[in-house]
Coordinates of C-alpha atoms and ligand atoms in Angstrom, one line a residue:
M257 CA 141.9 146.3 109.4
D258 CA 139.1 145.5 112.0
T259 CA 137.7 149.6 112.5
Q260 CA 136.1 148.9 115.9
R261 CA 138.6 149.4 117.7
D262 CA 142.7 149.4 115.5
L263 CA 142.4 153.5 114.3
K264 CA 142.4 156.3 115.8
F265 CA 139.6 158.4 116.8
A266 CA 139.8 160.7 114.0
S267 CA 139.2 157.7 111.5
K268 CA 137.1 155.5 113.4
A269 CA 134.5 158.9 113.3
I270 CA 134.7 158.9 109.4
H271 CA 135.2 154.7 108.7
A272 CA 133.4 152.9 111.3
G273 CA 130.6 150.8 111.1
Q274 CA 130.7 152.3 107.7
R275 CA 131.6 151.2 104.0
P276 CA 130.2 152.1 100.5
D277 CA 127.1 150.7 100.0
P278 CA 127.0 146.9 98.5
A279 CA 124.5 147.1 96.2
T280 CA 125.1 151.6 94.6
G281 CA 129.2 151.4 96.2
A282 CA 127.4 154.3 97.5
I283 CA 130.2 156.1 100.0
I284 CA 127.6 157.3 102.4
T285 CA 124.8 154.4 104.6
P286 CA 121.8 155.2 102.5
I287 CA 118.8 156.2 105.0
Y288 CA 117.0 152.4 104.7
Q289 CA 113.9 154.5 105.3
T290 CA 111.8 150.9 105.3
S291 CA 109.6 149.8 108.2
T292 CA 110.1 146.1 107.1
F293 CA 112.4 144.0 105.1
V294 CA 110.4 141.6 103.1
Q295 CA 110.7 136.8 103.6
S296 CA 111.0 134.6 101.3
S297 CA 109.5 132.3 103.5
P298 CA 108.6 132.2 106.9
G299 CA 111.4 133.6 109.0
V300 CA 113.8 133.5 106.4
F301 CA 115.4 136.9 105.6
K302 CA 117.0 138.1 103.3
G303 CA 120.2 139.7 105.6
E304 CA 120.0 140.1 109.2
Y305 CA 116.8 142.3 109.3
D306 CA 113.1 140.9 109.9
Y307 CA 111.2 144.8 111.3
S308 CA 113.2 148.5 111.8
R309 CA 112.3 148.3 115.4
A310 CA 114.1 145.0 116.2
A311 CA 116.9 147.1 113.6
N312 CA 117.5 148.8 110.7
P313 CA 121.2 149.2 108.7
T314 CA 121.4 153.2 109.2
R315 CA 120.7 153.1 112.6
T316 CA 123.0 149.7 113.1
A317 CA 126.2 151.2 111.2
L318 CA 125.6 155.0 113.4
Q319 CA 125.1 152.2 116.7
D320 CA 128.6 150.5 115.2
N321 CA 130.5 153.7 114.9
I322 CA 130.0 155.3 118.0
A323 CA 130.1 152.2 120.0
A324 CA 133.5 152.1 118.2
L325 CA 134.5 155.7 119.3
E326 CA 133.4 155.2 123.2
G327 CA 136.1 151.4 122.6
G328 CA 132.5 149.6 123.6
R329 CA 131.7 146.4 122.1
H330 CA 128.8 147.8 121.3
A331 CA 125.8 150.6 121.0
L332 CA 122.3 150.7 120.9
A333 CA 120.7 154.5 120.1
Y334 CA 117.1 155.3 121.2
A335 CA 114.5 158.4 120.7
S336 CA 116.2 160.9 122.7
G337 CA 118.6 160.6 125.9
V338 CA 116.1 160.5 128.3
A339 CA 115.2 157.3 126.6
A340 CA 118.6 155.5 126.6
T341 CA 118.7 156.3 130.3
G342 CA 115.2 155.4 130.9
A343 CA 116.4 151.6 129.3
V344 CA 119.4 151.6 132.1
V345 CA 117.0 151.6 134.6
H346 CA 114.9 149.2 133.3
L347 CA 117.6 146.5 133.9
L348 CA 116.3 147.2 137.9
R349 CA 112.4 145.1 139.9
E350 CA 110.9 147.1 142.6
G351 CA 112.7 147.5 145.9
D352 CA 115.9 147.9 144.0
H353 CA 118.0 151.6 145.4
V354 CA 119.9 153.8 142.9
I355 CA 122.9 155.9 144.1
L356 CA 122.6 159.3 141.2
C357 CA 124.7 161.6 141.4
D358 CA 123.1 165.0 143.2
D359 CA 123.7 167.4 140.2
V360 CA 122.2 166.1 137.2
Y361 CA 120.1 167.2 134.5
G362 CA 117.0 168.4 135.3
G363 CA 115.3 165.5 133.2
T364 CA 117.5 163.1 134.8
N365 CA 116.4 164.4 137.7
R366 CA 113.1 164.1 137.5
L367 CA 113.0 160.9 135.5
F368 CA 114.3 159.0 138.5
N369 CA 112.9 161.0 141.1
R370 CA 109.6 161.3 139.9
V371 CA 108.1 158.6 138.0
F372 CA 111.0 155.6 138.3
K373 CA 110.0 156.6 142.4
Q374 CA 106.7 156.0 142.3
H375 CA 107.7 152.7 140.7
G376 CA 109.2 151.2 143.9
L377 CA 112.9 152.6 143.5
D378 CA 114.6 153.8 146.4
I379 CA 116.9 156.7 144.6
S380 CA 119.8 158.6 146.5
M381 CA 121.2 162.0 145.4
V382 CA 125.3 161.3 146.6
D383 CA 127.5 163.8 146.5
L384 CA 130.1 161.3 144.2
T385 CA 133.5 164.4 144.2
N386 CA 133.1 163.0 148.5
E387 CA 133.9 159.0 148.8
K388 CA 133.2 158.2 152.1
A389 CA 129.7 159.8 151.2
Y390 CA 129.7 157.7 148.4
R391 CA 130.5 154.7 149.7
D392 CA 128.5 155.4 152.8
A393 CA 125.2 155.4 150.5
F394 CA 125.7 151.6 149.6
R395 CA 123.4 149.4 150.8
D396 CA 122.8 146.1 150.3
N397 CA 119.9 146.6 147.4
T398 CA 122.1 149.2 145.8
R399 CA 122.3 147.7 141.9
L400 CA 122.8 150.6 139.6
V401 CA 124.9 154.0 140.5
W402 CA 123.6 157.0 137.9
V403 CA 127.2 159.3 137.4
E404 CA 127.5 162.8 134.9
T405 CA 131.1 164.1 134.4
P406 CA 131.1 167.3 133.5
T407 CA 127.9 167.6 135.8
N408 CA 125.2 169.8 134.2
P409 CA 125.5 172.1 135.1
T410 CA 127.4 173.4 138.0
L411 CA 130.8 171.3 136.1
K412 CA 132.4 169.3 139.1
I413 CA 134.2 167.2 138.1
I414 CA 133.4 163.0 139.3
D415 CA 136.2 160.4 139.3
I416 CA 135.0 157.5 136.9
E417 CA 137.7 155.1 137.9
M418 CA 136.8 155.5 141.9
V419 CA 133.6 155.2 141.1
S420 CA 133.3 152.1 138.6
A421 CA 135.5 150.4 141.0
I422 CA 133.6 150.4 144.2
A423 CA 130.3 150.2 142.3
R424 CA 132.3 146.8 140.7
E425 CA 133.0 145.8 144.9
K426 CA 129.8 146.2 145.2
D427 CA 128.0 144.5 142.5
A428 CA 126.3 147.3 140.9
I429 CA 126.0 148.5 137.7
A430 CA 128.2 152.3 137.1
A431 CA 126.4 154.0 134.1
V432 CA 127.9 157.5 133.0
D433 CA 126.2 159.6 131.3
N434 CA 129.0 161.1 129.0
T435 CA 127.5 164.3 127.6
F436 CA 129.2 166.7 128.6
A437 CA 132.4 165.1 127.8
T438 CA 132.3 163.3 124.2
P439 CA 133.7 160.2 123.9
Y440 CA 136.4 162.7 122.1
L441 CA 137.6 163.8 125.7
Q442 CA 136.5 160.8 128.2
N443 CA 135.9 157.1 127.3
P444 CA 134.7 156.1 131.1
L445 CA 134.3 152.6 129.6
S446 CA 138.1 152.3 129.9
M447 CA 138.2 153.8 133.5
G448 CA 136.1 150.8 134.5
A449 CA 132.2 151.7 134.5
H450 CA 129.5 148.5 132.7
I451 CA 128.0 151.9 130.5
V452 CA 128.2 155.4 129.0
C453 CA 125.3 157.4 128.1
H454 CA 124.5 160.2 125.8
S455 CA 122.2 161.8 124.8
T456 CA 123.3 162.4 121.1
T457 CA 120.8 165.3 120.9
K458 CA 123.9 167.3 121.7
Y459 CA 127.7 167.1 120.6
I460 CA 127.7 164.3 118.8
G461 CA 125.0 165.9 116.8
G462 CA 126.0 168.9 117.3
H463 CA 124.4 171.2 115.0
S464 CA 121.2 171.2 116.7
D465 CA 118.7 168.9 114.9
A466 CA 118.2 166.7 116.1
I467 CA 117.1 164.9 119.3
G468 CA 118.6 161.6 119.8
G469 CA 120.2 159.3 122.5
V470 CA 122.6 156.2 122.8
L471 CA 123.8 153.3 125.1
I472 CA 127.7 151.5 124.9
M473 CA 129.4 148.9 126.9
D474 CA 131.5 146.3 126.5
D475 CA 129.9 143.3 128.5
D476 CA 127.3 140.9 125.9
D477 CA 124.9 140.1 129.0
L478 CA 124.2 143.5 129.5
H479 CA 124.1 144.7 125.6
E480 CA 121.4 141.1 125.8
R481 CA 119.7 142.0 128.1
L482 CA 119.9 146.0 126.9
K483 CA 118.4 145.1 123.4
F484 CA 115.6 142.9 124.0
L485 CA 114.5 146.2 126.1
Q486 CA 115.0 147.9 123.6
L487 CA 113.2 146.3 121.2
S488 CA 110.3 145.4 123.4
E489 CA 109.7 149.0 124.8
G490 CA 110.5 150.5 121.3
A491 CA 112.6 153.9 122.0
V492 CA 114.3 153.4 119.0
P493 CA 115.3 156.3 116.9
G494 CA 113.9 157.8 113.0
I495 CA 115.6 156.8 110.9
F496 CA 116.9 159.9 109.1
E497 CA 117.9 161.1 113.0
C498 CA 120.3 158.1 112.4
F499 CA 121.7 159.3 109.6
L500 CA 122.1 162.9 110.7
L501 CA 124.3 161.4 113.5
L502 CA 126.3 159.0 111.6
R503 CA 126.9 162.8 109.5
S504 CA 128.1 164.4 112.3
T505 CA 130.5 161.9 114.0
K506 CA 132.4 162.2 111.4
T507 CA 133.0 165.5 112.4
L508 CA 133.5 164.8 116.4
H509 CA 136.9 165.4 116.9
V510 CA 137.5 168.8 115.1
R511 CA 134.8 170.1 115.5
M512 CA 135.4 169.7 120.1
E513 CA 139.2 170.7 120.1
R514 CA 137.6 173.8 118.9
H515 CA 134.8 174.0 121.4
C516 CA 138.0 172.8 123.6
E517 CA 139.3 176.2 122.3
N518 CA 137.1 178.6 122.2
A519 CA 135.4 177.9 125.7
E520 CA 138.2 178.2 127.6
R521 CA 139.5 181.2 126.0
V522 CA 136.1 182.9 127.0
A523 CA 136.3 181.2 130.6
R524 CA 139.5 182.5 131.5
H525 CA 138.1 185.9 130.3
L526 CA 135.0 186.2 132.0
E527 CA 137.6 185.2 134.8
A528 CA 138.9 188.5 134.8
H529 CA 135.4 190.3 134.6
D530 CA 134.2 192.8 136.8
A531 CA 130.2 191.5 136.2
I532 CA 131.3 188.4 137.3
E533 CA 131.7 186.9 141.0
R534 CA 132.9 183.2 139.7
V535 CA 133.4 181.1 136.7
I536 CA 133.1 177.3 136.2
Y537 CA 135.5 175.5 133.8
P538 CA 137.1 171.8 134.4
G539 CA 140.5 173.2 132.1
L540 CA 140.7 176.8 134.3
E541 CA 143.4 176.0 137.4
S542 CA 140.4 177.4 139.1
H543 CA 138.7 174.4 139.0
P544 CA 137.9 172.5 142.0
Q545 CA 139.0 169.4 140.6
H546 CA 141.0 171.1 137.9
P547 CA 143.7 167.9 138.1
L548 CA 141.6 165.2 138.2
A549 CA 139.8 166.8 135.6
M550 CA 142.9 166.3 133.2
K551 CA 144.1 163.2 134.3
Q552 CA 140.7 161.5 132.8
M553 CA 139.4 164.4 130.0
K554 CA 141.6 165.3 126.8
A555 CA 140.6 169.3 127.5
G556 CA 138.5 170.7 129.2
G557 CA 135.1 170.8 126.8
G558 CA 133.0 173.1 126.0
M559 CA 130.0 174.4 128.7
V560 CA 130.9 177.1 131.1
T561 CA 129.3 177.9 134.4
A562 CA 129.5 181.6 135.8
Y563 CA 128.0 183.1 139.0
L564 CA 127.6 187.3 137.6
K565 CA 127.5 190.4 140.6
G566 CA 123.9 191.4 140.9
G567 CA 122.0 188.1 140.5
L568 CA 118.9 187.7 138.6
E569 CA 118.5 191.4 137.6
A570 CA 122.2 190.6 136.2
A571 CA 121.6 187.5 134.3
R572 CA 117.7 188.4 133.1
R573 CA 120.0 191.4 131.7
M574 CA 122.9 189.4 130.1
L575 CA 121.1 186.7 128.9
E576 CA 118.0 189.4 127.1
R577 CA 121.4 191.5 125.2
L578 CA 123.3 188.5 123.9
E579 CA 123.3 188.4 120.5
I580 CA 125.4 185.4 119.1
F581 CA 124.5 183.3 121.9
A582 CA 121.1 182.4 122.0
L583 CA 119.0 182.1 124.2
A584 CA 117.5 178.0 124.3
E585 CA 118.1 174.9 126.0
S586 CA 119.7 172.3 124.9
L587 CA 123.9 172.2 124.5
G588 CA 126.8 170.8 121.9
G589 CA 125.5 172.0 118.2
V590 CA 127.9 174.5 116.7
E591 CA 126.3 178.3 117.4
S592 CA 126.9 178.9 121.2
L593 CA 123.9 179.2 123.9
V594 CA 123.5 180.2 126.7
E595 CA 120.5 179.8 129.3
H596 CA 119.3 180.4 133.1
P597 CA 119.7 176.7 134.7
A598 CA 116.8 177.9 138.2
I599 CA 114.7 179.3 135.5
M600 CA 115.4 176.6 132.0
T601 CA 116.8 172.9 132.6
H602 CA 117.2 172.4 136.3
A603 CA 113.2 174.1 137.2
S604 CA 111.6 171.8 137.9
V605 CA 114.7 170.3 140.1
P606 CA 112.8 171.2 144.1
P607 CA 113.9 174.7 144.9
E608 CA 115.7 172.9 147.9
Q609 CA 117.8 170.8 146.3
R610 CA 118.9 173.6 143.7
A611 CA 120.3 176.0 146.6
A612 CA 122.5 173.1 147.4
L613 CA 123.7 172.1 144.3
G614 CA 124.5 175.7 143.6
I615 CA 122.5 176.6 141.0
S616 CA 121.4 179.9 142.6
D617 CA 119.7 182.8 140.7
S618 CA 122.6 184.1 139.7
L619 CA 124.4 181.0 137.7
V620 CA 124.4 181.1 133.8
R621 CA 125.1 178.2 132.2
L622 CA 127.5 179.1 128.2
S623 CA 127.2 176.2 125.9
V624 CA 130.1 177.6 123.5
G625 CA 129.9 176.8 120.0
I626 CA 132.4 176.5 116.8
E627 CA 131.5 180.6 116.3
D628 CA 135.2 182.5 115.8
A629 CA 136.3 183.2 120.2
D630 CA 137.1 187.1 118.9
D631 CA 133.1 187.6 118.0
L632 CA 131.8 185.7 121.3
I633 CA 134.2 187.7 123.6
A634 CA 132.9 190.5 122.0
D635 CA 129.1 189.3 122.1
L636 CA 130.1 188.4 126.3
D637 CA 131.9 192.6 126.7
A638 CA 128.5 194.2 124.9
A639 CA 126.5 192.3 126.7
L640 CA 127.3 193.0 130.3
A641 CA 128.8 196.1 129.7
Ligands
P1T745 O1 117.1 165.6 125.6 P1 117.3 164.2 125.4 O2 118.4 163.6 124.4 O3 116.5 163.4 126.5 O4 118.5 164.1 126.6 C1 118.7 164.3 128.8 C2 120.0 164.5 128.4 C3 121.1 163.7 129.7 N1 121.2 163.9 130.1 C4 122.4 165.3 129.8 C5 123.8 165.3 130.3 C6 121.8 166.3 129.9 O5 122.1 167.5 129.2 C7 120.4 165.5 129.1 C8 119.6 166.7 128.5 N2 120.2 168.5 128.6 C9 119.4 169.5 128.1 C10 118.4 170.0 127.3 C11 119.8 170.5 129.0 O6 119.6 172.0 128.2 O7 120.9 170.6 130.0

């Protein structure tokens, strides 16, 4: 059986890319904590490995596992989510034009607009929920469309099929940052995207103990070009991080089920709460793109965003009083986190852009963990009282 293709998600999560260690029978892929591999004669290796920046067996197992989960032929792992994002941008040349989803992680915005712009890339930030604005943004030199869906932090849903089809028509690469949805809820390659990106720091890692990133693609040529860049630039993950992530992917489907269940309960509770102005959650009927979310995602995900009544003071008070939800950047771990995007994750986004996107002082972002939902709701009620 080809475990990359034939098994269902839960079985792939546990088995794809991994087999008992041929030397010892160890059921878990060993941590091949080695920088180099012995050669019997120059250029003659024992297996396929020569140097761990190029490839390492623990990393290969992780890459093959995640490729299978996204339904792609290839995956490449990186030292962080932003390193994975940067690798895609290095496919471009000076003078190329990029269409960047307007609401993306603050660090992605910073990478494109404050790093790559200086290297001669032209960047347009576009509301990709607006098909006309998207079409109008294309130029003769548009080579890349970078999508996040659901977006960070306002949880807009971008139509991956629409965006990818138009990008293909225009000969541009369609890349989708699938960090918030995870491969369990949404597989952009099956909707026409060329490349999927994840910050594995989040749900794929799931335990807030490792930083990492990954790219998944089907196209052999794209894979060869990105593999060359991975080797040449060297932003590869440590071997122990690969081992941690391989352990984590085994439970991704179980964790995501509970994240979604808990997030929906929290979202419905907050929607009915007097202290809350508005809740954004893709699984709620009130979400402006709820039907699209339900079409391209299996469930609403684990992230909930809410506008509080009373502005910054009310937000600060709530964030300081929460006890189970920890006030911290990041998301996707088993423990619930909460943060204030305008001051924390999106502080590097210029204030006028933040205002246009609705990243206001009264906005808080919840990463709903897999604790008991009753306890989470009681914690929120106490903080909002
Ligand atoms: O932190 P790193 O592993 O480099 O991942 C960057 C990244 C990429 N894409 C998305 C959608 C992200 O949310 C992130 C990181 N985000 C946070 C740290 C955060 O709190 O939103």
